Every structure is written in C-alpha cells, then in structure tokens.
C-alpha cells in the first residue's frame, strides 16, 4: 500500500489500520464472467440484495477496481485475459473465485483446456463453493472478505508480489506464448 | 495590509475546501436517493469520502506519459479557478469586468484538461469518450449561450457581481425570465452529464470512457474534480437565475449576511442538484446523435423564445432592472 504521508503524527500501525478500514468499506468490483454467474450477479447488484449498501459497486475497467470476481470455469485462453486484468489492477487488490470450477475444475475436471485450480496462477483470497452459488452465498463471501481485509488476512496481492516467479512459471506452463 | 491579504486568502481557501466537501457530500446524497428510488437501501451518504480516501491511499503504478500524469491536476486546477470566479453565497473571490464572458471560456478548461489526459493514455475507449464529450459540449452550449445572451440583454451587464446585485434589488432571473431558466436547466443536465446525457462516461458501452485508464490516485483527483464540478454547475445556475442565494444585503447586515446567504445558496444548489438527480434516476441514455438533435432542437427553440422575451421586455416595454 501507499507510504505513510505523516509518519511523525500517525504511527505506521495505525496508518495500515486506516488503509484497511478504507479499502474494506469501498470495494470496487470488476466481474470477469467467464461463463456462469450472469444470473446470480444481477440480484446481488440490484434491489433484492443491494451490495451498494456495503460500498461495493461494479466498475467497468480493471484500473479502477479493487476486487476481481472470476465467475465460473477458466479456460486456458481465458486465463491469459484474467492474468492481464489482474495485473492491471492497482494494489491492494483482492480476488474472489466463484463456483466449483475455479476450485478444482468442477464438472470440467477432465477437460483438456480448462485449468483446475485458479490459485496456482493468481492468488485467490476467497472461494465460494457451489454450482452455482446463490446470491446469499455471494453476499456472505463479500462480508467475509470485508472481515478478512479488516483483520489483515486478505493479502493475496502481497503473495503475488513475493512469489511472482512461481506464479509466472505456473502461468507460462499453460500459455507457451504471451502474444497470441 | 498584509493581514487583509492573509484573511482574504484564508477565506478563499475555506470556501474552496467547503465546495469540495459539499460536492462529495452531494455525490453521496445522490447515490442514496437514487438507491431509494430504485427500492434499494443504498450506501451511507459519507460513502464518497471513504471512496476518495481509499483511492488516495492506493498504490498507483500506471505509467503512460507526463501529460497523463499532469491531466488530473489540470482538471482539478481548472475547477478551482472556476469556483473562485463563481460567487458562492455572495462572497466574491475573483472578479473583473465582463466576467460572465470570461466564465464561458474558463468553463472549458477542466474538460479540456481531462480530455488531454485521457487522449494521452492511448486507449480507444478513452478516445471515443472524449469525442462524445466534445460533441455533447457543442450541443448543450448552443442553448446555454443564447440563455446567457438573453440574461445580458435583460440585466444589461456582463459582470456576475452586477448581475447578482441587480437580481437582489429587482427580481430573481427565474421570475423575470422563466423560459430562459427552463432552457438553462435542460442544458445543465447535459453539462453535468447526468442520465439522459451521460453519453461520455457510459460504463456499459465504452467502459467509462475517458476515465478508462485512470486508477488509484489519478482517479482520486478526478473524483475531487467531479465533486468540484457539481458545485460549479449547480452554482452557475443559482448565480444566473436564483440570485446567487442572496437574501440579505451584505452592505447592511455585514458578516451575518454572508452566513445566511451561504446557507440559502447551499439550499438552492441542493434543489438544483436534486432536480438533476431525479431526472437521472428514471431516464435511460440517449445516443450521441440523438442528444445533439435534441439540444439543437428543443432547448434552442425555448432559449430563442426566452431571448425574444428578454429583448421585448427590455427594448419595447422598457423594463429596466
């Protein structure tokens, strides 16, 4: 995160706490709908469950977003776009993997072009199991993620910086080339 | 002498700071009210302060070129300049001869700075957004210029402070020239880029248009920019047609008048902002050529009717405010 602007007045620990409080209360979300979730997201955004009351609003571009929702199975071609979207987001950033498929492949467990664990390629902070998870489960995941951010547990973005080489090696095993 | 200067500078800083706070608060209130209209709970009204704090506290590693880095400051500086020229509650920070015409010129500065930065990012969505924003500007400025012209003819001045003085002594512009006020309010909707005319920043079509490459601190500065421009646009309407909220004469009542006028001004810009928000909450979006056709047809006709009314009243009927 950003450096402390006033180190003489605010102790570093307090500054981190303030930053976590702020990023918890205004998560801007970009949802990467790979195949599923287009039915479950609208009730979460609109008047039935209304995620805006927690400050979560959908954003149109990765530059502005803090939270990446990967909804559904991830094909090897899609993975490259997901990694690009993830790398364009600004730190601190969080990832929620949505449905059974990013956890262990789901019904595509033996498919030739679906990756099985998203966590090997980008760091995932929260999983929602289910095929498909209901909107209640999504709201629950948002609240749990907010709690994790507050406690400093949601630090996937730090992991991505620290173990970048390993993540990159795993990604390159799938891609072979970056420019196609 | 120096203390006078210091007091003036402090007051200007206070007014500009308060304008930013009011803008952010208005954005929060707008989100809450839109949510209630759509039968949602909505965020707390201080949500935009949290958003701003988060954006400014984010690490930002976007690198394009120095114009891209410079653009948010350019936009924010332009908005602060306009705010200094607009009397807020009757307190005149900067003024000069014919500042109504000057205002028309400097109103374009923040938008141009913003367009410069988004153009420099090289993203095609930003290019489309900038093109739409400039076309929209061309469309709403037509009725708006005619409205300004009719105000200048009727009040026989091109100075904002004289305009406020005459409105205080005679009649508010909305009572004297109701047709022009209607045209100005329709033009204002496009100036604020609210819903029927939010074509430049359409998130579902062109991924929020000019904002597409801005993130983190850049977006935080642009949020301050849009907070300031809300106050600029609503305050522009209030200064032109609602007498700038001046109910007590400052030369008679002194400091108390500035205080009361500020509160009245605040209530009036809130009303103008609410009209825009209620329209925004229920309308879908025009396409750009529809917006262009709409602006050069209906508000222009209304504005010309207002111009005729102002001309007839001041030249043939001899109404002198």
Short mmCIF file of C-alpha atoms in Angstrom, two decimals:
data_model
loop_
_atom_site.label_atom_id
_atom_site.label_comp_id
_atom_site.label_asym_id
_atom_site.label_seq_id
_atom_site.Cartn_x
_atom_site.Cartn_y
_atom_site.Cartn_z
CA UNK A 1 0.00 0.00 0.00
CA UNK A 2 0.92 3.63 -0.04
CA UNK A 3 3.56 5.02 2.27
CA UNK A 4 2.53 6.85 5.39
CA UNK A 5 2.19 10.54 4.44
CA UNK A 6 2.70 11.82 8.00
CA UNK A 7 4.98 9.33 9.81
CA UNK A 8 5.61 11.78 12.65
CA UNK A 9 1.90 12.14 13.50
CA UNK A 10 0.32 8.80 12.57
CA UNK A 11 2.15 5.64 13.70
CA UNK A 12 2.72 3.13 10.90
CA UNK A 13 0.49 0.55 12.52
CA UNK A 14 -2.42 2.98 12.72
CA UNK A 15 -1.89 4.05 9.11
CA UNK A 16 -2.18 0.44 7.95
CA UNK A 17 -5.33 0.07 10.02
CA UNK A 18 -6.82 3.21 8.42
CA UNK A 19 -5.97 1.93 4.95
CA UNK A 20 -7.56 -1.43 5.67
CA UNK A 21 -10.67 0.25 7.04
CA UNK A 22 -10.97 2.39 3.90
CA UNK A 23 -10.41 -0.40 1.40
CA UNK A 24 -12.84 -2.59 3.30
CA UNK A 25 -15.62 -0.05 3.08
CA UNK A 26 -15.30 0.76 -0.61
CA UNK A 27 -14.57 -2.35 -2.63
CA UNK A 28 -14.99 -1.61 -6.30
CA UNK A 29 -15.63 -4.78 -8.18
CA UNK A 30 -14.96 -6.00 -11.69
CA UNK A 31 -16.62 -9.28 -12.55
CA UNK A 32 -14.98 -11.46 -15.14
CA UNK A 33 -17.93 -13.58 -16.26
CA UNK A 34 -16.21 -16.49 -17.94
CA UNK A 35 -19.37 -18.48 -18.46
CA UNK A 36 -21.57 -18.61 -15.39
CA UNK A 37 -22.72 -16.12 -12.79
CA UNK A 38 -24.56 -13.82 -15.17
CA UNK A 39 -27.79 -14.92 -13.46
CA UNK A 40 -26.55 -14.64 -9.89
CA UNK A 41 -24.79 -11.28 -10.10
CA UNK A 42 -27.77 -9.04 -11.05
CA UNK A 43 -29.82 -9.83 -7.91
CA UNK A 44 -26.73 -9.08 -5.82
CA UNK A 45 -26.29 -5.70 -7.50
CA UNK A 46 -29.94 -4.65 -7.71
CA UNK A 47 -32.70 -4.11 -5.23
CA UNK A 48 -33.07 -7.67 -3.94
CA UNK A 49 -29.69 -7.92 -2.16
CA UNK A 50 -28.20 -4.49 -2.96
CA UNK A 51 -24.46 -4.76 -2.46
CA UNK A 52 -24.07 -0.99 -2.75
CA UNK A 53 -25.05 -0.62 0.90
CA UNK A 54 -21.60 -2.02 1.75
CA UNK A 55 -19.95 0.31 -0.75
CA UNK A 56 -19.42 -2.40 -3.35
CA UNK A 57 -20.18 -1.15 -6.85
CA UNK A 58 -19.45 -2.68 -10.24
CA UNK A 59 -16.69 -0.96 -12.20
CA UNK A 60 -16.12 -1.08 -15.91
CA UNK A 61 -12.35 -1.27 -16.08
CA UNK A 62 -9.65 -3.12 -14.11
CA UNK A 63 -7.71 0.09 -13.49
CA UNK A 64 -10.45 1.35 -11.20
CA UNK A 65 -11.30 -1.94 -9.50
CA UNK A 66 -10.09 -3.47 -6.22
CA UNK A 67 -11.92 -6.76 -6.35
CA UNK A 68 -11.81 -9.29 -9.18
CA UNK A 69 -14.63 -11.79 -9.36
CA UNK A 70 -13.83 -14.79 -11.53
CA UNK A 71 -17.18 -16.41 -12.09
CA UNK A 72 -17.17 -19.92 -13.44
CA UNK A 73 -14.76 -22.17 -15.29
CA UNK A 74 -11.46 -20.79 -16.56
CA UNK A 75 -10.37 -21.98 -19.99
CA UNK A 76 -6.69 -21.75 -20.86
CA UNK A 77 -7.41 -18.93 -23.29
CA UNK A 78 -9.44 -17.06 -20.68
CA UNK A 79 -6.70 -17.43 -18.10
CA UNK A 80 -4.41 -15.13 -20.06
CA UNK A 81 -7.07 -12.41 -20.03
CA UNK A 82 -7.69 -12.95 -16.35
CA UNK A 83 -3.98 -12.58 -15.57
CA UNK A 84 -3.84 -9.43 -17.68
CA UNK A 85 -6.87 -7.98 -15.92
CA UNK A 86 -5.39 -8.89 -12.55
CA UNK A 87 -2.06 -7.30 -13.32
CA UNK A 88 -3.73 -4.07 -14.49
CA UNK A 89 -5.49 -3.64 -11.16
CA UNK A 90 -3.88 -1.36 -8.58
CA UNK A 91 -2.67 -2.65 -5.21
CA UNK A 92 -4.25 -3.60 -2.81
CA UNK A 93 -6.41 -5.93 -4.86
CA UNK A 94 -8.48 -8.96 -3.95
CA UNK A 95 -9.79 -11.96 -5.87
CA UNK A 96 -12.92 -13.99 -5.28
CA UNK A 97 -13.23 -17.27 -7.17
CA UNK A 98 -16.81 -18.12 -7.72
CA UNK A 99 -18.34 -21.58 -8.17
CA UNK A 100 -16.81 -25.06 -8.09
CA UNK A 101 -14.84 -24.79 -11.31
CA UNK A 102 -12.02 -22.44 -10.19
CA UNK A 103 -11.59 -24.57 -7.04
CA UNK A 104 -11.00 -28.00 -8.55
CA UNK A 105 -12.27 -27.99 -12.12
CA UNK A 106 -15.88 -28.83 -11.22
CA UNK A 107 -17.65 -30.71 -13.96
CA UNK A 108 -14.76 -29.90 -16.27
CA UNK A 109 -12.34 -31.90 -14.10
CA UNK A 110 -11.09 -33.97 -17.05
CA UNK A 111 -11.32 -31.33 -19.76
CA UNK A 112 -8.27 -30.72 -21.93
CA UNK A 113 -8.48 -26.94 -21.94
CA UNK A 114 -9.90 -25.98 -18.54
CA UNK A 115 -7.49 -25.22 -15.70
CA UNK A 116 -8.32 -26.90 -12.42
CA UNK A 117 -7.02 -24.63 -9.66
CA UNK A 118 -7.11 -20.88 -10.18
CA UNK A 119 -4.95 -20.43 -7.09
CA UNK A 120 -1.93 -21.77 -8.92
CA UNK A 121 -2.00 -18.85 -11.37
CA UNK A 122 -3.26 -15.85 -9.44
CA UNK A 123 -3.66 -15.58 -5.65
CA UNK A 124 -7.27 -16.10 -4.56
CA UNK A 125 -8.49 -14.54 -1.33
CA UNK A 126 -11.90 -16.15 -1.07
CA UNK A 127 -13.67 -19.09 -2.63
CA UNK A 128 -17.40 -19.55 -2.98
CA UNK A 129 -18.24 -23.21 -3.47
CA UNK A 130 -21.39 -24.37 -5.26
CA UNK A 131 -22.62 -24.84 -8.77
CA UNK A 132 -23.88 -22.08 -8.91
CA UNK A 133 -23.69 -20.37 -5.52
CA UNK A 134 -26.84 -18.47 -4.66
CA UNK A 135 -26.83 -14.68 -4.22
CA UNK A 136 -26.90 -15.15 -0.43
CA UNK A 137 -23.59 -17.02 -0.70
CA UNK A 138 -22.10 -14.14 -2.70
CA UNK A 139 -23.22 -11.59 -0.11
CA UNK A 140 -21.76 -13.83 2.60
CA UNK A 141 -18.46 -14.00 0.72
CA UNK A 142 -18.36 -10.21 0.43
CA UNK A 143 -18.94 -9.81 4.15
CA UNK A 144 -16.31 -12.44 4.99
CA UNK A 145 -13.84 -10.74 2.64
CA UNK A 146 -14.50 -7.41 4.34
CA UNK A 147 -13.80 -9.05 7.71
CA UNK A 148 -10.61 -10.62 6.36
CA UNK A 149 -9.40 -7.31 4.99
CA UNK A 150 -10.07 -5.70 8.35
CA UNK A 151 -8.01 -8.38 10.12
CA UNK A 152 -5.25 -8.16 7.53
CA UNK A 153 -5.73 -11.74 6.34
CA UNK A 154 -6.68 -10.97 2.74
CA UNK A 155 -3.13 -10.42 1.45
CA UNK A 156 -3.14 -12.25 -1.86
CA UNK A 157 -1.68 -9.18 -3.60
CA UNK A 158 1.34 -9.36 -1.30
CA UNK A 159 1.71 -13.05 -2.08
CA UNK A 160 1.63 -12.28 -5.79
CA UNK A 161 4.47 -9.80 -5.38
CA UNK A 162 6.50 -12.10 -3.17
CA UNK A 163 6.13 -15.31 -5.19
CA UNK A 164 5.82 -13.65 -8.60
CA UNK A 165 8.36 -16.01 -10.19
CA UNK A 166 6.49 -19.10 -9.11
CA UNK A 167 3.16 -17.73 -10.29
CA UNK A 168 4.71 -16.71 -13.58
CA UNK A 169 6.25 -20.16 -14.03
CA UNK A 170 2.86 -21.80 -13.48
CA UNK A 171 1.23 -19.39 -15.95
CA UNK A 172 3.85 -19.97 -18.62
CA UNK A 173 3.33 -23.70 -18.34
CA UNK A 174 -0.19 -23.07 -19.67
CA UNK A 175 0.42 -20.24 -22.11
CA UNK A 176 3.60 -21.13 -24.01
CA UNK A 177 3.40 -17.66 -25.63
CA UNK A 178 2.19 -14.31 -24.28
CA UNK A 179 1.27 -12.61 -27.54
CA UNK A 180 -1.43 -14.81 -29.01
CA UNK B 1 -2.42 45.44 4.53
CA UNK B 2 -0.73 42.05 4.81
CA UNK B 3 -3.27 40.84 7.35
CA UNK B 4 -6.11 41.82 5.00
CA UNK B 5 -4.47 39.82 2.27
CA UNK B 6 -4.00 36.85 4.60
CA UNK B 7 -7.62 36.95 5.74
CA UNK B 8 -8.79 37.06 2.13
CA UNK B 9 -6.54 34.14 1.16
CA UNK B 10 -7.73 32.14 4.16
CA UNK B 11 -11.36 32.79 3.28
CA UNK B 12 -10.78 31.76 -0.34
CA UNK B 13 -9.14 28.53 0.81
CA UNK B 14 -12.02 27.90 3.21
CA UNK B 15 -14.63 28.48 0.51
CA UNK B 16 -12.85 26.20 -1.98
CA UNK B 17 -12.40 23.48 0.65
CA UNK B 18 -16.08 23.71 1.64
CA UNK B 19 -17.06 23.49 -2.04
CA UNK B 20 -15.14 20.21 -2.36
CA UNK B 21 -16.73 18.83 0.82
CA UNK B 22 -20.19 19.87 -0.39
CA UNK B 23 -19.55 18.24 -3.77
CA UNK B 24 -18.53 14.94 -2.21
CA UNK B 25 -21.50 15.04 0.15
CA UNK B 26 -23.84 15.76 -2.76
CA UNK B 27 -22.47 12.76 -4.64
CA UNK B 28 -23.20 10.59 -1.60
CA UNK B 29 -26.71 12.01 -1.22
CA UNK B 30 -27.33 11.41 -4.92
CA UNK B 31 -26.30 7.77 -4.56
CA UNK B 32 -28.57 7.33 -1.55
CA UNK B 33 -31.56 8.96 -3.26
CA UNK B 34 -31.06 7.02 -6.48
CA UNK B 35 -30.96 3.85 -4.40
CA UNK B 36 -34.20 4.76 -2.61
CA UNK B 37 -35.90 5.48 -5.95
CA UNK B 38 -34.82 2.05 -7.17
CA UNK B 39 -36.14 0.44 -3.94
CA UNK B 40 -32.66 -0.29 -2.55
CA UNK B 41 -31.08 0.64 0.76
CA UNK B 42 -28.10 2.43 -0.75
CA UNK B 43 -24.73 3.39 0.71
CA UNK B 44 -24.35 5.81 3.62
CA UNK B 45 -24.15 9.43 2.50
CA UNK B 46 -20.50 9.68 3.57
CA UNK B 47 -19.58 6.82 1.20
CA UNK B 48 -17.79 9.11 -1.26
CA UNK B 49 -15.39 10.32 1.44
CA UNK B 50 -14.44 6.69 2.07
CA UNK B 51 -14.05 6.11 -1.67
CA UNK B 52 -11.85 9.18 -2.01
CA UNK B 53 -9.70 8.15 0.96
CA UNK B 54 -9.30 4.67 -0.43
CA UNK B 55 -8.36 5.92 -3.88
CA UNK B 56 -5.77 8.34 -2.50
CA UNK B 57 -4.33 5.62 -0.22
CA UNK B 58 -3.91 3.13 -3.06
CA UNK B 59 -0.60 2.28 -4.60
CA UNK B 60 -0.60 3.59 -8.15
CA UNK B 61 1.64 2.19 -10.84
CA UNK B 62 0.16 3.43 -14.10
CA UNK B 63 2.74 4.84 -16.46
CA UNK B 64 1.84 6.43 -19.78
CA UNK B 65 3.47 9.85 -20.25
CA UNK B 66 3.74 13.14 -18.44
CA UNK B 67 0.57 14.56 -20.00
CA UNK B 68 -1.37 11.69 -18.45
CA UNK B 69 0.16 12.49 -15.04
CA UNK B 70 -0.50 16.19 -15.49
CA UNK B 71 -4.13 15.96 -16.65
CA UNK B 72 -5.90 15.30 -13.31
CA UNK B 73 -4.10 18.29 -11.79
CA UNK B 74 -5.01 20.38 -14.83
CA UNK B 75 -8.68 19.42 -14.46
CA UNK B 76 -8.74 19.99 -10.71
CA UNK B 77 -6.93 23.32 -11.06
CA UNK B 78 -9.41 24.43 -13.72
CA UNK B 79 -12.34 23.56 -11.46
CA UNK B 80 -10.78 25.51 -8.58
CA UNK B 81 -10.29 28.51 -10.89
CA UNK B 82 -13.95 28.47 -11.92
CA UNK B 83 -15.04 28.07 -8.31
CA UNK B 84 -13.01 31.15 -7.44
CA UNK B 85 -14.83 33.13 -10.14
CA UNK B 86 -18.32 31.96 -9.14
CA UNK B 87 -19.76 33.83 -6.16
CA UNK B 88 -20.75 31.27 -3.56
CA UNK B 89 -23.37 32.82 -1.32
CA UNK B 90 -22.44 36.30 -2.47
CA UNK B 91 -18.77 36.14 -1.45
CA UNK B 92 -16.79 37.32 -4.48
CA UNK B 93 -13.27 35.91 -4.57
CA UNK B 94 -12.09 36.89 -8.04
CA UNK B 95 -13.96 39.19 -10.38
CA UNK B 96 -13.44 41.58 -13.20
CA UNK B 97 -15.13 43.46 -15.97
CA UNK B 98 -17.24 41.14 -18.11
CA UNK B 99 -16.51 38.02 -16.08
CA UNK B 100 -19.64 36.33 -17.41
CA UNK B 101 -17.90 36.04 -20.79
CA UNK B 102 -14.64 35.02 -19.14
CA UNK B 103 -16.55 32.33 -17.27
CA UNK B 104 -17.80 30.87 -20.55
CA UNK B 105 -14.19 30.49 -21.66
CA UNK B 106 -12.78 29.02 -18.47
CA UNK B 107 -15.69 26.59 -18.18
CA UNK B 108 -13.97 24.65 -20.97
CA UNK B 109 -10.58 24.42 -19.20
CA UNK B 110 -11.24 21.44 -16.86
CA UNK B 111 -13.00 19.44 -19.57
CA UNK B 112 -10.11 20.09 -21.97
CA UNK B 113 -7.53 19.05 -19.37
CA UNK B 114 -9.47 15.90 -18.72
CA UNK B 115 -9.73 15.19 -22.46
CA UNK B 116 -5.98 15.80 -22.84
CA UNK B 117 -5.11 13.20 -20.23
CA UNK B 118 -7.47 10.56 -21.44
CA UNK B 119 -6.34 11.12 -25.01
CA UNK B 120 -2.73 10.72 -23.89
CA UNK B 121 -3.48 7.29 -22.44
CA UNK B 122 -3.96 5.94 -25.95
CA UNK B 123 -6.91 3.76 -25.05
CA UNK B 124 -9.51 3.64 -27.86
CA UNK B 125 -12.39 3.74 -25.37
CA UNK B 126 -10.98 6.99 -23.98
CA UNK B 127 -10.79 8.41 -27.49
CA UNK B 128 -14.42 7.57 -28.17
CA UNK B 129 -15.40 9.04 -24.80
CA UNK B 130 -13.53 12.30 -25.45
CA UNK B 131 -15.13 12.60 -28.87
CA UNK B 132 -18.56 12.13 -27.33
CA UNK B 133 -17.81 14.61 -24.54
CA UNK B 134 -16.76 17.31 -27.00
CA UNK B 135 -19.80 16.68 -29.21
CA UNK B 136 -22.04 16.91 -26.17
CA UNK B 137 -20.35 20.16 -25.19
CA UNK B 138 -21.04 21.53 -28.67
CA UNK B 139 -24.70 20.54 -28.33
CA UNK B 140 -25.51 21.99 -24.91
CA UNK B 141 -23.50 25.18 -25.36
CA UNK B 142 -25.84 26.33 -28.14
CA UNK B 143 -28.91 26.86 -25.90
CA UNK B 144 -26.70 27.89 -23.00
CA UNK B 145 -25.05 30.72 -24.92
CA UNK B 146 -28.44 32.04 -26.05
CA UNK B 147 -29.60 31.96 -22.44
CA UNK B 148 -26.53 33.92 -21.32
CA UNK B 149 -27.17 36.40 -24.12
CA UNK B 150 -30.76 36.96 -23.01
CA UNK B 151 -29.59 37.49 -19.42
CA UNK B 152 -27.03 40.02 -20.61
CA UNK B 153 -29.68 41.88 -22.64
CA UNK B 154 -32.22 41.90 -19.86
CA UNK B 155 -29.93 42.87 -16.99
CA UNK B 156 -27.75 45.00 -19.28
CA UNK B 157 -24.47 43.72 -17.84
CA UNK B 158 -21.76 41.15 -18.48
CA UNK B 159 -20.46 41.13 -14.92
CA UNK B 160 -21.52 38.47 -12.45
CA UNK B 161 -21.32 40.72 -9.41
CA UNK B 162 -23.51 43.38 -11.07
CA UNK B 163 -25.90 40.63 -12.16
CA UNK B 164 -26.22 39.43 -8.56
CA UNK B 165 -26.68 43.00 -7.35
CA UNK B 166 -29.46 43.66 -9.86
CA UNK B 167 -31.19 40.37 -9.08
CA UNK B 168 -31.11 41.23 -5.38
CA UNK B 169 -32.56 44.70 -5.99
CA UNK B 170 -35.11 43.82 -8.67
CA UNK B 171 -36.19 40.24 -9.31
CA UNK B 172 -34.56 36.84 -9.48
CA UNK B 173 -33.82 35.74 -13.03
CA UNK B 174 -36.14 32.75 -12.79
CA UNK B 175 -39.10 35.05 -12.09
CA UNK B 176 -38.18 37.59 -14.77
CA UNK B 177 -37.09 35.14 -17.47
CA UNK B 178 -38.76 31.77 -16.73
CA UNK B 179 -38.44 30.50 -20.32
CA UNK B 180 -34.69 31.04 -20.37
CA UNK B 181 -34.40 29.36 -16.97
CA UNK B 182 -36.10 26.26 -18.37
CA UNK B 183 -33.70 26.11 -21.31
CA UNK B 184 -30.74 26.63 -18.97
CA UNK B 185 -31.86 23.79 -16.73
CA UNK B 186 -32.13 21.40 -19.69
CA UNK B 187 -28.65 22.49 -20.79
CA UNK B 188 -27.42 21.94 -17.24
CA UNK B 189 -28.42 18.28 -17.38
CA UNK B 190 -26.03 17.80 -20.27
CA UNK B 191 -23.35 19.91 -18.62
CA UNK B 192 -23.45 17.65 -15.56
CA UNK B 193 -23.54 14.56 -17.83
CA UNK B 194 -26.47 13.14 -15.89
CA UNK B 195 -28.65 10.39 -17.18
CA UNK B 196 -30.28 11.17 -20.47
CA UNK B 197 -26.95 12.72 -21.45
CA UNK B 198 -24.35 10.60 -19.64
CA UNK B 199 -23.06 9.58 -23.06
CA UNK B 200 -19.35 10.45 -22.49
CA UNK B 201 -18.95 8.19 -19.45
CA UNK B 202 -21.31 5.38 -20.44
CA UNK B 203 -19.89 2.47 -18.40
CA UNK B 204 -21.76 -0.24 -20.28
CA UNK B 205 -20.82 0.87 -23.77
CA UNK B 206 -17.30 2.28 -23.67
CA UNK B 207 -16.05 1.15 -20.23
CA UNK B 208 -16.49 4.56 -18.54
CA UNK B 209 -14.99 6.41 -21.48
CA UNK B 210 -12.32 9.00 -20.65
CA UNK B 211 -11.86 7.51 -17.18
CA UNK B 212 -10.86 4.13 -18.56
CA UNK B 213 -7.12 4.30 -17.85
CA UNK B 214 -7.28 6.26 -14.61
CA UNK B 215 -6.94 4.37 -11.36
CA UNK B 216 -5.74 4.86 -7.82
CA UNK B 217 -4.54 8.39 -7.05
CA UNK B 218 -5.40 9.67 -10.52
CA UNK B 219 -8.98 8.58 -10.03
CA UNK B 220 -8.99 10.14 -6.56
CA UNK B 221 -8.02 13.50 -8.04
CA UNK B 222 -10.66 13.07 -10.75
CA UNK B 223 -13.24 12.33 -8.07
CA UNK B 224 -12.35 15.65 -6.42
CA UNK B 225 -12.62 17.21 -9.88
CA UNK B 226 -16.14 15.88 -10.39
CA UNK B 227 -17.12 16.91 -6.85
CA UNK B 228 -15.95 20.43 -7.66
CA UNK B 229 -17.72 20.48 -11.00
CA UNK B 230 -21.03 19.54 -9.35
CA UNK B 231 -20.73 22.68 -7.24
CA UNK B 232 -19.64 24.70 -10.28
CA UNK B 233 -22.59 23.67 -12.41
CA UNK B 234 -25.32 23.94 -9.79
CA UNK B 235 -23.83 27.19 -8.53
CA UNK B 236 -23.73 28.55 -12.07
CA UNK B 237 -27.48 28.05 -12.39
CA UNK B 238 -28.10 29.52 -8.93
CA UNK B 239 -25.95 32.57 -9.67
CA UNK B 240 -27.57 33.21 -13.03
CA UNK B 241 -31.21 32.62 -12.17
CA UNK B 242 -31.73 32.33 -8.42
CA UNK B 243 -29.87 35.47 -7.40
CA UNK B 244 -26.89 33.54 -6.05
CA UNK B 245 -28.91 32.85 -2.91
CA UNK B 246 -28.50 36.43 -1.71
CA UNK B 247 -31.39 37.28 0.58
CA UNK B 248 -29.69 39.72 2.96
CA UNK B 249 -27.73 42.69 1.68
CA UNK B 250 -24.10 42.31 2.83
CA UNK B 251 -23.57 46.08 2.97
CA UNK B 252 -26.37 46.40 5.52
CA UNK B 253 -26.04 43.25 7.62
CA UNK B 254 -22.28 42.56 7.38
CA UNK B 255 -20.95 39.15 8.35
CA UNK B 256 -24.36 37.78 9.30
CA UNK B 257 -25.49 38.32 5.70
CA UNK B 258 -22.60 36.24 4.34
CA UNK B 259 -23.52 33.46 6.74
CA UNK B 260 -27.24 33.44 5.92
CA UNK B 261 -26.60 33.83 2.18
CA UNK B 262 -24.22 30.88 2.23
CA UNK B 263 -26.88 28.67 3.80
CA UNK B 264 -29.54 29.85 1.33
CA UNK B 265 -27.11 29.27 -1.54
CA UNK B 266 -26.46 25.76 -0.20
CA UNK B 267 -30.19 25.00 -0.07
CA UNK B 268 -30.68 26.33 -3.61
CA UNK B 269 -27.82 24.35 -5.17
CA UNK B 270 -29.18 21.31 -3.36
CA UNK B 271 -32.57 21.85 -5.04
CA UNK B 272 -30.96 22.26 -8.47
CA UNK B 273 -28.86 19.12 -7.90
CA UNK B 274 -31.93 17.16 -6.77
CA UNK B 275 -33.82 18.05 -9.97
CA UNK B 276 -30.89 16.68 -11.96
CA UNK B 277 -30.74 13.54 -9.81
CA UNK B 278 -34.45 12.77 -10.03
CA UNK B 279 -34.30 13.06 -13.82
CA UNK B 280 -31.12 10.98 -13.77
CA UNK B 281 -32.69 8.18 -11.73
CA UNK B 282 -35.54 7.41 -14.11
CA UNK B 283 -34.19 8.01 -17.61
CA UNK B 284 -32.23 5.75 -19.96
CA UNK B 285 -29.39 7.08 -22.08
CA UNK B 286 -29.57 8.95 -25.41
CA UNK B 287 -27.21 8.12 -28.23
CA UNK B 288 -24.88 10.97 -29.08
CA UNK B 289 -26.64 11.98 -32.29
CA UNK B 290 -29.99 11.92 -30.50
CA UNK B 291 -28.60 14.18 -27.81
CA UNK B 292 -27.21 16.54 -30.44
CA UNK B 293 -30.52 16.67 -32.30
CA UNK B 294 -32.43 17.15 -29.04
CA UNK B 295 -30.25 20.02 -27.87
CA UNK B 296 -30.25 21.89 -31.15
CA UNK B 297 -34.00 21.47 -31.46
CA UNK B 298 -36.00 21.88 -28.23
CA UNK B 299 -33.79 23.75 -25.72
CA UNK B 300 -32.57 26.01 -28.51
CA UNK B 301 -36.12 26.89 -29.52
CA UNK B 302 -37.03 27.52 -25.87
CA UNK B 303 -33.90 29.62 -25.41
CA UNK B 304 -34.71 31.70 -28.51
CA UNK B 305 -38.22 32.28 -27.13
CA UNK B 306 -36.57 33.45 -23.91
CA UNK B 307 -34.28 35.73 -25.89
CA UNK B 308 -37.27 37.26 -27.67
CA UNK B 309 -38.99 37.77 -24.32
CA UNK B 310 -35.90 39.44 -22.83
CA UNK B 311 -35.49 41.67 -25.89
CA UNK B 312 -39.16 42.70 -25.98
CA UNK B 313 -39.23 43.38 -22.25
CA UNK B 314 -36.07 45.46 -22.14
CA UNK B 315 -36.30 47.29 -25.50
CA UNK B 316 -40.01 47.72 -26.25
CA UNK B 317 -41.60 47.62 -22.80
CA UNK B 318 -38.73 49.48 -21.18
CA UNK B 319 -38.31 47.23 -18.14
CA UNK B 320 -35.05 48.31 -16.54
CA UNK B 321 -33.87 46.22 -13.58
#
